[in-house]
Short mmCIF file of C-alpha atoms in Angstrom, two decimals:
data_model
loop_
_atom_site.label_atom_id
_atom_site.label_comp_id
_atom_site.label_asym_id
_atom_site.label_seq_id
_atom_site.Cartn_x
_atom_site.Cartn_y
_atom_site.Cartn_z
CA UNK A 1 -30.74 13.69 -77.90
CA UNK A 2 -34.45 14.61 -78.17
CA UNK A 3 -35.73 17.15 -75.64
CA UNK A 4 -39.04 16.98 -73.83
CA UNK A 5 -40.55 19.81 -71.83
CA UNK A 6 -42.81 18.70 -68.96
CA UNK A 7 -45.17 21.05 -67.20
CA UNK A 8 -45.44 20.07 -63.48
CA UNK A 9 -43.24 18.23 -61.11
CA UNK A 10 -45.43 16.74 -58.28
CA UNK A 11 -45.49 13.11 -57.33
CA UNK A 12 -47.80 12.10 -60.15
CA UNK A 13 -45.96 14.18 -62.80
CA UNK A 14 -42.74 12.65 -61.66
CA UNK A 15 -43.86 9.37 -63.23
CA UNK A 16 -43.80 11.11 -66.59
CA UNK A 17 -40.40 12.55 -66.03
CA UNK A 18 -39.02 9.04 -65.19
CA UNK A 19 -40.79 7.56 -68.18
CA UNK A 20 -39.30 10.16 -70.60
CA UNK A 21 -35.88 9.63 -69.19
CA UNK A 22 -36.19 5.88 -69.74
CA UNK A 23 -37.05 6.56 -73.33
CA UNK A 24 -33.90 8.51 -73.80
CA UNK A 25 -35.33 12.11 -73.70
CA UNK A 26 -33.57 15.01 -72.14
CA UNK A 27 -36.12 16.34 -69.67
CA UNK A 28 -36.77 20.05 -69.01
CA UNK A 29 -39.29 20.48 -66.23
CA UNK A 30 -41.15 23.59 -65.15
CA UNK A 31 -42.91 23.86 -61.78
CA UNK A 32 -43.41 25.82 -58.65
CA UNK A 33 -40.47 24.66 -56.48
CA UNK A 34 -42.61 23.75 -53.33
CA UNK A 35 -43.41 20.07 -53.48
CA UNK A 36 -41.63 19.57 -56.76
CA UNK A 37 -40.50 15.94 -56.44
CA UNK A 38 -39.39 16.03 -60.05
CA UNK A 39 -36.76 18.67 -59.26
CA UNK A 40 -34.49 15.83 -58.29
CA UNK A 41 -35.19 13.56 -61.19
CA UNK A 42 -35.36 16.03 -64.12
CA UNK A 43 -32.32 16.76 -66.24
CA UNK A 44 -33.06 20.43 -66.03
CA UNK A 45 -35.50 21.93 -63.56
CA UNK A 46 -36.82 25.50 -63.82
CA UNK A 47 -38.60 26.92 -60.68
CA UNK A 48 -41.36 28.70 -62.65
CA UNK A 49 -45.10 28.40 -61.81
CA UNK A 50 -46.97 26.34 -64.47
CA UNK A 51 -49.30 29.38 -65.00
CA UNK A 52 -46.56 31.59 -66.19
CA UNK A 53 -47.12 30.65 -69.86
CA UNK A 54 -45.03 33.37 -71.51
CA UNK A 55 -42.09 33.02 -69.22
CA UNK A 56 -42.10 29.20 -69.94
CA UNK A 57 -42.48 29.88 -73.66
CA UNK A 58 -39.51 32.28 -73.66
CA UNK A 59 -37.22 29.65 -72.06
CA UNK A 60 -38.70 26.98 -74.45
CA UNK A 61 -37.58 29.01 -77.44
CA UNK A 62 -34.12 28.54 -76.14
CA UNK A 63 -34.48 24.87 -75.32
CA UNK A 64 -36.05 23.98 -78.79
CA UNK A 65 -37.97 20.89 -77.46
CA UNK A 66 -39.38 18.12 -79.62
CA UNK A 67 -42.54 18.09 -77.56
CA UNK A 68 -44.36 19.61 -74.57
CA UNK A 69 -46.58 17.57 -72.29
CA UNK A 70 -48.04 16.94 -68.88
CA UNK A 71 -50.33 14.46 -67.20
CA UNK A 72 -53.32 14.62 -64.92
CA UNK A 73 -53.70 18.47 -64.62
CA UNK A 74 -56.17 20.72 -66.42
CA UNK A 75 -54.12 23.78 -65.32
CA UNK A 76 -50.97 22.25 -66.71
CA UNK A 77 -52.64 21.35 -70.03
CA UNK A 78 -53.59 24.98 -70.57
CA UNK A 79 -49.81 25.90 -70.55
CA UNK A 80 -48.91 22.76 -72.57
CA UNK A 81 -51.27 23.73 -75.45
CA UNK A 82 -50.16 27.37 -75.33
CA UNK A 83 -46.49 26.75 -75.42
CA UNK A 84 -46.76 23.80 -77.90
CA UNK A 85 -48.92 25.79 -80.30
CA UNK A 86 -46.51 28.77 -80.21
CA UNK A 87 -43.61 26.48 -81.01
CA UNK A 88 -45.51 24.77 -83.83
CA UNK A 89 -45.61 21.34 -81.91
CA UNK A 90 -48.52 18.87 -81.80
CA UNK A 91 -51.28 19.76 -79.21
CA UNK A 92 -54.93 20.56 -78.93
CA UNK A 93 -55.56 23.92 -80.55
CA UNK A 94 -55.83 26.68 -77.94
CA UNK A 95 -59.01 28.11 -79.39
CA UNK A 96 -60.74 25.20 -77.71
CA UNK A 97 -58.95 25.43 -74.40
CA UNK A 98 -61.83 27.08 -72.57
CA UNK A 99 -64.31 24.30 -73.41
CA UNK A 100 -61.78 21.63 -72.45
CA UNK A 101 -60.92 23.18 -69.01
CA UNK A 102 -63.95 25.20 -67.90
CA UNK A 103 -66.98 23.22 -66.63
CA UNK A 104 -69.46 25.85 -67.81
CA UNK A 105 -67.98 26.18 -71.30
CA UNK A 106 -67.79 22.43 -71.47
CA UNK A 107 -71.48 21.96 -70.75
CA UNK A 108 -72.32 24.55 -73.43
CA UNK A 109 -70.17 22.51 -75.91
CA UNK A 110 -71.96 19.28 -74.90
CA UNK A 111 -75.32 20.86 -75.56
CA UNK A 112 -74.20 22.14 -78.92
CA UNK A 113 -72.76 18.75 -79.77
CA UNK A 114 -75.89 16.79 -78.74
CA UNK A 115 -74.11 15.12 -75.73
CA UNK A 116 -76.24 14.29 -72.66
CA UNK A 117 -75.65 16.91 -70.08
CA UNK A 118 -77.33 17.86 -66.72
CA UNK A 119 -79.21 21.17 -66.49
CA UNK A 120 -76.82 23.77 -65.06
CA UNK A 121 -76.29 27.46 -64.44
CA UNK A 122 -72.97 29.36 -64.07
CA UNK A 123 -72.86 31.89 -61.32
CA UNK A 124 -70.54 34.16 -59.35
CA UNK A 125 -70.39 34.53 -55.56
CA UNK A 126 -73.78 36.44 -55.54
CA UNK A 127 -76.24 33.69 -56.30
CA UNK A 128 -79.85 34.11 -57.29
CA UNK A 129 -81.95 31.09 -56.15
CA UNK A 130 -84.43 31.79 -58.91
CA UNK A 131 -81.93 30.57 -61.41
CA UNK A 132 -82.61 27.00 -60.29
CA UNK A 133 -86.28 27.36 -59.25
CA UNK A 134 -87.33 24.57 -61.59
CA UNK A 135 -84.23 22.31 -61.12
CA UNK A 136 -84.64 18.75 -59.98
CA UNK A 137 -82.87 18.12 -56.57
CA UNK A 138 -80.43 17.13 -55.42
CA UNK A 139 -77.98 19.55 -57.06
CA UNK A 140 -74.12 19.71 -57.06
CA UNK A 141 -72.07 22.84 -56.78
CA UNK A 142 -68.53 22.94 -58.05
CA UNK A 143 -65.93 25.48 -59.15
CA UNK A 144 -65.86 26.08 -62.91
CA UNK A 145 -62.09 25.49 -63.25
CA UNK A 146 -60.75 23.30 -60.56
CA UNK A 147 -60.28 19.47 -60.10
CA UNK A 148 -59.35 17.23 -57.24
CA UNK A 149 -62.75 17.40 -55.52
CA UNK A 150 -61.95 20.97 -54.45
CA UNK A 151 -64.99 23.05 -53.55
CA UNK A 152 -67.58 20.34 -54.42
CA UNK A 153 -70.85 20.14 -52.50
CA UNK A 154 -74.05 18.17 -53.00
CA UNK A 155 -77.27 19.68 -51.70
CA UNK A 156 -80.60 17.98 -51.18
CA UNK A 157 -82.49 21.40 -50.89
CA UNK A 158 -81.85 25.10 -51.33
CA UNK A 159 -80.70 25.14 -47.67
CA UNK A 160 -76.98 26.26 -47.61
CA UNK A 161 -76.70 26.86 -51.32
CA UNK A 162 -75.35 30.38 -51.03
CA UNK A 163 -72.52 29.25 -48.74
CA UNK A 164 -71.75 26.28 -51.07
CA UNK A 165 -71.54 28.67 -54.08
CA UNK A 166 -69.31 31.09 -52.22
CA UNK A 167 -66.99 28.27 -51.23
CA UNK A 168 -66.93 26.92 -54.81
CA UNK A 169 -66.16 30.44 -56.15
CA UNK A 170 -63.42 30.78 -53.61
CA UNK A 171 -61.64 27.73 -55.08
CA UNK A 172 -62.18 28.85 -58.66
CA UNK A 173 -59.49 30.84 -60.55
CA UNK A 174 -62.15 32.84 -62.26
CA UNK A 175 -64.23 33.01 -59.05
CA UNK A 176 -67.28 31.24 -60.65
CA UNK A 177 -69.22 28.17 -59.97
CA UNK A 178 -71.71 25.80 -61.77
CA UNK A 179 -74.72 24.52 -60.03
CA UNK A 180 -76.23 21.51 -61.85
CA UNK A 181 -78.68 18.72 -61.36
CA UNK A 182 -77.04 15.75 -59.76
CA UNK A 183 -76.50 12.71 -62.05
CA UNK A 184 -77.49 9.51 -60.31
CA UNK A 185 -75.65 6.11 -60.80
CA UNK A 186 -72.33 4.43 -60.42
CA UNK A 187 -69.33 6.49 -61.36
CA UNK A 188 -66.62 5.59 -63.82
CA UNK A 189 -64.00 7.17 -65.94
CA UNK A 190 -62.72 6.30 -69.42
CA UNK A 191 -59.15 6.59 -70.44
CA UNK A 192 -58.61 7.49 -74.06
CA UNK A 193 -55.95 8.76 -76.48
CA UNK A 194 -56.57 10.99 -79.40
CA UNK A 195 -54.26 11.61 -82.38
CA UNK A 196 -55.26 13.61 -85.38
CA UNK A 197 -58.85 13.70 -84.15
CA UNK A 198 -59.12 9.90 -84.07
CA UNK A 199 -59.98 8.48 -80.55
CA UNK A 200 -58.96 5.18 -78.99
CA UNK A 201 -60.39 3.56 -75.92
CA UNK A 202 -57.62 2.23 -73.58
CA UNK A 203 -59.48 1.38 -70.34
CA UNK A 204 -62.64 1.99 -68.27
CA UNK A 205 -62.13 2.71 -64.57
CA UNK A 206 -64.45 2.23 -61.64
CA UNK A 207 -64.38 5.13 -59.28
CA UNK A 208 -64.91 4.96 -55.55
CA UNK A 209 -65.57 8.23 -53.45
CA UNK A 210 -66.45 9.29 -49.90
CA UNK A 211 -69.90 10.10 -51.32
CA UNK A 212 -71.83 13.23 -50.42
CA UNK A 213 -71.22 15.97 -49.82
CA UNK A 214 -67.68 16.29 -51.20
CA UNK A 215 -67.12 13.08 -53.20
CA UNK A 216 -63.30 12.82 -52.54
CA UNK A 217 -61.89 9.79 -54.45
CA UNK A 218 -60.98 6.88 -52.20
CA UNK A 219 -59.88 4.60 -54.98
CA UNK A 220 -59.99 3.42 -58.57
CA UNK A 221 -60.11 -0.07 -60.18
CA UNK A 222 -59.43 -1.55 -63.63
CA UNK A 223 -61.17 -3.34 -65.29
CA UNK A 224 -64.32 -1.46 -64.25
CA UNK A 225 -66.69 -4.37 -64.12
CA UNK A 226 -69.04 -2.82 -66.73
CA UNK A 227 -70.61 -5.29 -69.08
CA UNK A 228 -69.37 -5.30 -72.65
CA UNK A 229 -72.67 -3.82 -73.86
CA UNK A 230 -72.65 -0.93 -71.42
CA UNK A 231 -68.97 -0.17 -72.02
CA UNK A 232 -69.56 0.00 -75.79
CA UNK A 233 -72.43 2.32 -75.16
CA UNK A 234 -70.23 4.46 -72.99
CA UNK A 235 -67.49 4.54 -75.57
CA UNK A 236 -69.80 5.88 -78.21
CA UNK A 237 -71.06 8.59 -75.89
CA UNK A 238 -67.52 9.57 -74.72
CA UNK A 239 -66.17 9.79 -78.28
CA UNK A 240 -69.12 11.99 -79.14
CA UNK A 241 -68.29 14.22 -76.16
CA UNK A 242 -64.53 14.30 -77.20
CA UNK A 243 -65.65 15.46 -80.67
CA UNK A 244 -67.86 18.14 -79.20
CA UNK A 245 -64.85 19.44 -77.17
CA UNK A 246 -62.49 19.27 -80.24
CA UNK A 247 -60.01 16.98 -78.46
CA UNK A 248 -57.64 16.17 -81.26
CA UNK A 249 -54.07 15.36 -79.93
CA UNK A 250 -53.95 14.33 -76.30
CA UNK A 251 -54.86 11.81 -73.66
CA UNK A 252 -58.47 11.98 -72.39
CA UNK A 253 -60.06 11.32 -68.92
CA UNK A 254 -63.75 11.27 -69.19
CA UNK A 255 -65.92 10.96 -66.03
CA UNK A 256 -69.44 9.51 -66.45
CA UNK A 257 -72.18 7.72 -64.57
CA UNK A 258 -74.37 4.76 -65.46
CA UNK A 259 -77.80 4.76 -63.83
CA UNK A 260 -79.99 1.67 -63.00
CA UNK A 261 -81.58 1.80 -66.46
CA UNK A 262 -78.21 1.71 -68.19
CA UNK A 263 -78.27 5.39 -69.28
CA UNK A 264 -74.89 7.10 -69.62
CA UNK A 265 -74.49 10.59 -68.12
CA UNK A 266 -71.24 12.53 -68.97
CA UNK A 267 -70.06 14.43 -65.89
CA UNK A 268 -66.98 16.14 -67.38
CA UNK A 269 -63.89 15.50 -69.50
CA UNK A 270 -60.25 16.29 -69.10
CA UNK A 271 -58.32 16.64 -72.33
CA UNK A 272 -55.36 15.00 -70.41
CA UNK A 273 -54.44 11.83 -68.69
CA UNK A 274 -56.37 11.10 -65.45
CA UNK A 275 -54.61 11.83 -62.22
CA UNK A 276 -54.53 9.57 -59.16
CA UNK A 277 -52.10 7.27 -61.01
CA UNK A 278 -54.88 6.04 -63.28
CA UNK A 279 -53.02 7.02 -66.53
CA UNK A 280 -49.47 6.68 -65.23
CA UNK A 281 -49.96 3.20 -63.71
CA UNK A 282 -53.35 1.53 -63.74
CA UNK A 283 -53.74 1.55 -67.56
CA UNK A 284 -50.43 -0.15 -68.01
CA UNK A 285 -50.91 -2.61 -65.21
CA UNK A 286 -54.40 -3.67 -66.40
CA UNK A 287 -54.02 -3.54 -70.24
CA UNK A 288 -50.35 -3.58 -71.03
CA UNK A 289 -50.69 -0.28 -72.95
CA UNK A 290 -48.01 2.28 -72.08
CA UNK A 291 -50.16 5.40 -71.77
CA UNK A 292 -47.39 7.70 -70.66
CA UNK A 293 -45.33 6.79 -73.74
CA UNK A 294 -48.36 7.52 -75.84
CA UNK A 295 -48.63 11.02 -74.31
CA UNK A 296 -45.00 11.66 -75.16
CA UNK A 297 -45.32 10.21 -78.71
CA UNK A 298 -48.25 12.45 -79.41
CA UNK A 299 -46.53 15.53 -77.99
CA UNK A 300 -43.63 14.84 -80.35
CA UNK A 301 -45.98 14.32 -83.30
CA UNK A 302 -45.75 10.58 -83.50
CA UNK A 303 -48.65 8.24 -83.79
CA UNK A 304 -49.14 6.28 -80.47
CA UNK A 305 -48.64 2.54 -80.42
CA UNK A 306 -51.89 0.83 -79.09
CA UNK A 307 -52.23 -2.85 -78.28
CA UNK A 308 -55.52 -4.16 -79.53
CA UNK A 309 -55.65 -7.06 -77.08
CA UNK A 310 -55.22 -6.15 -73.44
CA UNK A 311 -53.53 -8.45 -70.98
CA UNK A 312 -56.72 -8.68 -68.88
CA UNK A 313 -54.82 -8.13 -65.67
CA UNK A 314 -56.22 -5.97 -62.89
CA UNK A 315 -55.00 -3.05 -60.84
CA UNK A 316 -56.37 -0.89 -58.10
CA UNK A 317 -55.29 2.28 -56.31
CA UNK A 318 -56.37 2.85 -52.72
CA UNK A 319 -56.01 6.25 -50.94
CA UNK A 320 -55.27 6.57 -47.32
CA UNK A 321 -57.58 8.68 -45.09
CA UNK A 322 -57.13 7.15 -41.58
CA UNK A 323 -54.85 5.07 -39.54
CA UNK A 324 -57.21 2.15 -40.13
CA UNK A 325 -56.49 2.52 -43.91
CA UNK A 326 -52.86 2.20 -43.23
CA UNK A 327 -53.41 -0.93 -41.18
CA UNK A 328 -55.55 -2.40 -44.03
CA UNK A 329 -52.73 -1.67 -46.44
CA UNK A 330 -50.24 -3.47 -44.26
CA UNK A 331 -52.34 -6.63 -44.55
CA UNK A 332 -51.64 -7.05 -48.26
CA UNK A 333 -48.87 -9.55 -49.20
CA UNK A 334 -45.78 -7.77 -50.47
CA UNK A 335 -46.07 -9.39 -53.89
CA UNK A 336 -49.46 -7.69 -54.41
CA UNK A 337 -48.24 -4.17 -53.50
CA UNK A 338 -46.98 -2.58 -56.67
CA UNK A 339 -46.22 0.79 -55.04
CA UNK A 340 -46.67 2.63 -51.70
CA UNK A 341 -46.40 6.38 -51.55
CA UNK A 342 -44.89 8.44 -48.77
CA UNK A 343 -47.49 8.99 -46.04
CA UNK A 344 -48.28 12.48 -44.72
CA UNK A 345 -49.40 11.92 -41.16
CA UNK A 346 -49.87 15.69 -40.61
CA UNK A 347 -53.19 15.51 -42.56
CA UNK A 348 -54.80 12.98 -40.22
CA UNK A 349 -58.27 14.32 -39.47
CA UNK A 350 -57.89 17.21 -41.83
CA UNK A 351 -58.64 15.76 -45.26
CA UNK A 352 -60.76 18.26 -47.30
CA UNK A 353 -59.98 17.24 -50.94
CA UNK A 354 -57.76 14.99 -52.99
CA UNK A 355 -54.67 16.97 -52.32
CA UNK A 356 -54.85 16.44 -48.58
CA UNK A 357 -55.16 12.70 -48.61
CA UNK A 358 -52.43 10.93 -46.55
CA UNK A 359 -51.00 8.82 -49.41
CA UNK A 360 -51.83 5.86 -51.51
CA UNK A 361 -50.96 2.26 -52.47
CA UNK A 362 -51.41 0.31 -55.71
CA UNK A 363 -52.14 -3.38 -55.88
CA UNK A 364 -52.04 -5.58 -58.95
CA UNK A 365 -52.09 -9.10 -60.10
CA UNK A 366 -49.98 -8.30 -63.30
CA UNK A 367 -47.35 -10.97 -63.67
#
């Protein structure tokens, strides 16, 4: 039986574990035990933090897996590439890890690759306002190396910027933040897969957020509603950005905006599948393409199977913030509800980022 190592075991990662098992893989899963839903579905579970790369590598030398993978986590992808490269398995080369996971290094790579990029500066907790004296406001402050809307703040003026920088640095693993000019427009993401440096577009997703100041995702929808012309323009820009980041063998989740004049502005790119069930569920429901199987295939050195003609169904995920959101969910006919998560009522009134949302539900018209 082929063996697959999976880094991470939360609710979203558990979908990958279940997919791997359905494909006949023996699953070996590494994660911090607290909140590890996958502990109960994996064939073998190891209570090791996903940042303990060398400890995981040592155990993987014993396991001798056919592939190492993860979905929806920049932090997990660092370990995936490190372990896979050491084992001689397919992955993105680790010499490009920094530009693929650190927002400041990513923007430098975009500039070097001729990719549109907002003006930015990298800073520590001690912030010099003169660094952005000629920036166009508003600006947005974010940690250099976190996701899930953690530590993000939009500012219309310089008022409060030192506090915003300190908060962002507090969320950052390297205690750094980027301050950049805010990109205007409607927000989208593009879901791609790359194998041997060749990129394939799978789906474009419309993103909905709480808006300023923290931009916590409230939902995602596929298809995105973008015109064919604008989508093709976005694909060209995203593929250019993927090349600039040297994304060669992985899923891709590229966030971008489209302004009123049709200009594409790249926000950031994850060299991994999108979280929030975008990759694990929405892509399959809206296009018929099995994104998780592609991730597994690539990790095992196999070219992914991609359907050229999507099914043209639709799928949406909605996140729960309030009791009213739960009431709205309960109005949907049962045949429209594809999945409903567990609901964490303890977070009512205390949602600060994506990880503290109450839960979610997915609706689809896939037949």
